[in-house]
């Protein structure tokens, strides 16, 4: 049984998003009358005559990023904030991120812009300086150049990070597969995604401390995914971080891993449900809701985005997939299952 029906529902949302790519869409959302608005008090009375206008740009549509966007919308709806959304999917193309950001920069009607994933956030921050910008699904916003530090930026930018506070998965992989059976972990990532390189560095540091070698395989686009994973045929386990290009095509990685009995570990719960063996990570839906809390403070309570420090979520969860484990020829130890927040199936 699936652990989350909302993930299945989001597949429908993702399909709709793909269909709308390139032109964006406007969609009223939220519930009831508009909340009193310190930031735009002139037209934000209890009559709810005018909705906030929020533009959302997402680097591409895949379940993890979709969960962020859905959590953001649900978070504002739960606070009874009326919003008219414009949504644009960049389809994983950096050229599209720049075009979308330029459209937002030219349209002064947007009250706030949410950019989901690092490439989209970088494009928006580079072009929009006169309105609040929130990022989400960005591992290291400082390294990505979105904010100068983890302190309040003093600019129009803040947001939430998906940096894993528990570190990276080398210890969990050892716990599940056995210390003596993990000598090399393969890491598949996109060379062009800044935060994928950040995650590689973190994984290497953690693995080195445990006496494990990391073998990296970098790709430039989705068409290289098959060759990229085939280059990892001699590793003991494969790890897929929050790399958008690889996550979008995770089924190819899972199929290779199951065929060659190389367990695939992932960074998010949605990818576990798609065939990954396990993760210890954050909840991306909750990440979206935490980003909505920042939007509420800015839009409704009139907070300056530059006064809100970027948020790193500290709650993590283990999500495991015993059914997928069987396909890799692995049995998940009872000790891990006992600690798991979710036990799911493919």
Coordinates of C-alpha atoms in Angstrom, one line a residue, residues 74-235:
X74 CA -1.7 24.1 0.9
X75 CA 0.2 26.1 3.6
X76 CA -1.3 29.4 2.4
X77 CA -4.7 27.9 1.9
X78 CA -4.7 26.6 5.5
X79 CA -4.1 30.2 6.6
X80 CA -7.1 31.3 4.6
X81 CA -5.0 33.4 2.2
X82 CA -6.5 34.1 -1.2
X83 CA -4.0 33.7 -4.0
X84 CA -3.9 33.8 -7.7
X85 CA -1.1 31.7 -8.9
X86 CA 0.9 31.8 -12.1
X87 CA 3.0 28.7 -12.7
X88 CA 5.8 28.0 -15.1
X89 CA 7.8 24.8 -15.6
X90 CA 11.3 25.3 -17.0
X91 CA 11.5 21.7 -18.1
X92 CA 15.0 21.4 -16.8
X93 CA 16.3 23.9 -19.4
X94 CA 18.5 26.8 -18.1
X95 CA 17.4 28.9 -21.1
X96 CA 13.8 28.5 -20.0
X97 CA 14.7 29.6 -16.4
X98 CA 16.1 32.8 -17.7
X99 CA 13.1 33.5 -20.0
X100 CA 10.6 32.8 -17.2
X101 CA 12.6 35.0 -14.8
X102 CA 12.6 37.8 -17.4
X103 CA 8.8 37.6 -17.7
X104 CA 8.4 37.9 -13.9
X105 CA 10.8 40.8 -13.8
X106 CA 8.7 42.7 -16.4
X107 CA 5.4 42.0 -14.7
X108 CA 5.1 44.3 -11.7
X109 CA 1.7 42.8 -10.7
X110 CA 3.3 39.9 -8.8
X111 CA 3.4 40.3 -5.1
X112 CA 5.9 37.5 -4.5
X113 CA 7.8 35.0 -6.6
X114 CA 8.6 31.4 -5.5
X115 CA 11.5 29.7 -7.3
X116 CA 11.7 25.9 -6.7
X117 CA 15.1 24.3 -7.2
X118 CA 18.5 26.0 -7.6
X119 CA 18.6 26.8 -11.3
X120 CA 15.3 28.6 -11.3
X121 CA 16.1 30.4 -8.1
X122 CA 19.4 31.7 -9.5
X123 CA 17.6 32.9 -12.6
X124 CA 15.0 34.8 -10.6
X125 CA 17.4 36.3 -8.1
X126 CA 19.5 37.5 -11.0
X127 CA 16.6 39.4 -12.6
X128 CA 14.1 40.3 -9.9
X129 CA 15.3 42.8 -7.3
X130 CA 12.1 44.8 -6.6
X131 CA 9.8 42.2 -5.1
X132 CA 10.1 39.4 -2.5
X133 CA 11.7 36.3 -3.8
X134 CA 11.5 33.0 -2.0
X135 CA 13.6 29.9 -2.9
X136 CA 12.8 26.3 -2.0
X137 CA 14.4 23.0 -2.6
X138 CA 17.9 24.6 -2.7
X139 CA 20.6 22.7 -0.8
X140 CA 23.1 25.5 -0.2
X141 CA 21.7 28.9 -1.0
X142 CA 25.0 30.6 0.0
X143 CA 27.1 28.5 -2.3
X144 CA 24.5 29.0 -5.1
X145 CA 24.9 32.8 -4.7
X146 CA 21.3 33.4 -3.7
X147 CA 22.1 35.0 -0.3
X148 CA 25.4 36.1 1.2
X149 CA 25.1 34.0 4.4
X150 CA 22.6 31.9 6.5
X151 CA 21.8 35.1 8.3
X152 CA 19.0 37.5 7.2
X153 CA 20.2 38.7 3.8
X154 CA 19.1 42.4 3.9
X155 CA 17.9 41.9 0.3
X156 CA 14.6 40.9 -1.2
X157 CA 15.5 37.2 -1.0
X158 CA 15.0 34.4 1.6
X159 CA 13.7 30.9 1.5
X160 CA 14.1 27.3 2.6
X161 CA 16.9 24.8 2.1
X162 CA 16.7 21.0 1.7
X163 CA 20.1 20.5 3.1
X164 CA 20.0 17.2 5.0
X165 CA 20.9 18.0 8.7
X166 CA 21.7 14.3 9.3
X167 CA 24.5 14.3 6.7
X168 CA 24.6 12.0 3.8
X169 CA 23.7 8.4 3.4
X170 CA 27.0 6.5 3.8
X171 CA 26.2 5.5 7.4
X172 CA 22.6 4.4 6.5
X173 CA 24.0 2.4 3.5
X174 CA 26.4 0.6 5.8
X175 CA 23.8 -0.1 8.3
X176 CA 21.5 -1.7 5.7
X177 CA 24.1 -3.5 3.6
X178 CA 26.7 -4.3 6.2
X179 CA 29.9 -2.5 6.9
X180 CA 32.1 -5.1 5.2
X181 CA 30.0 -5.0 2.0
X182 CA 30.3 -1.3 1.3
X183 CA 33.6 -0.3 -0.1
X184 CA 32.5 2.0 -3.0
X185 CA 29.4 4.2 -3.4
X186 CA 28.5 5.5 -6.8
X187 CA 27.2 9.1 -7.1
X188 CA 25.3 10.1 -10.3
X189 CA 24.6 13.8 -10.8
X190 CA 24.3 16.6 -13.3
X191 CA 27.5 18.6 -13.8
X192 CA 25.5 21.8 -14.3
X193 CA 23.5 21.6 -11.0
X194 CA 25.5 23.6 -8.5
X195 CA 24.0 21.9 -5.4
X196 CA 24.6 18.5 -6.8
X197 CA 28.3 19.3 -6.5
X198 CA 27.7 20.5 -3.0
X199 CA 26.1 17.2 -2.1
X200 CA 29.0 15.3 -3.7
X201 CA 31.5 17.1 -1.5
X202 CA 29.4 16.3 1.6
X203 CA 29.1 12.6 0.6
X204 CA 32.8 12.4 0.0
X205 CA 33.6 13.8 3.4
X206 CA 31.2 11.4 5.2
X207 CA 32.3 8.4 3.2
X208 CA 36.0 9.1 3.8
X209 CA 35.4 9.1 7.5
X210 CA 33.9 5.7 7.2
X211 CA 36.6 4.3 4.9
X212 CA 34.4 4.3 1.8
X213 CA 35.4 5.4 -1.7
X214 CA 33.0 7.5 -3.7
X215 CA 32.9 7.0 -7.5
X216 CA 31.3 9.9 -9.3
X217 CA 29.5 9.9 -12.7
X218 CA 28.6 13.3 -14.0
X219 CA 26.2 13.9 -16.9
X220 CA 25.3 17.0 -18.8
X221 CA 21.6 16.2 -19.6
X222 CA 19.0 13.5 -19.3
X223 CA 20.0 11.9 -22.6
X224 CA 23.2 10.8 -20.8
X225 CA 21.5 9.2 -17.9
X226 CA 21.8 5.6 -19.2
X227 CA 25.5 5.9 -19.9
X228 CA 26.0 7.7 -16.6
X229 CA 24.5 4.9 -14.5
X230 CA 26.3 2.2 -16.6
X231 CA 29.6 3.8 -15.6
X232 CA 28.8 2.7 -12.0
X233 CA 28.5 -1.0 -12.7
X234 CA 31.4 -1.8 -10.3
X235 CA 30.1 0.0 -7.1

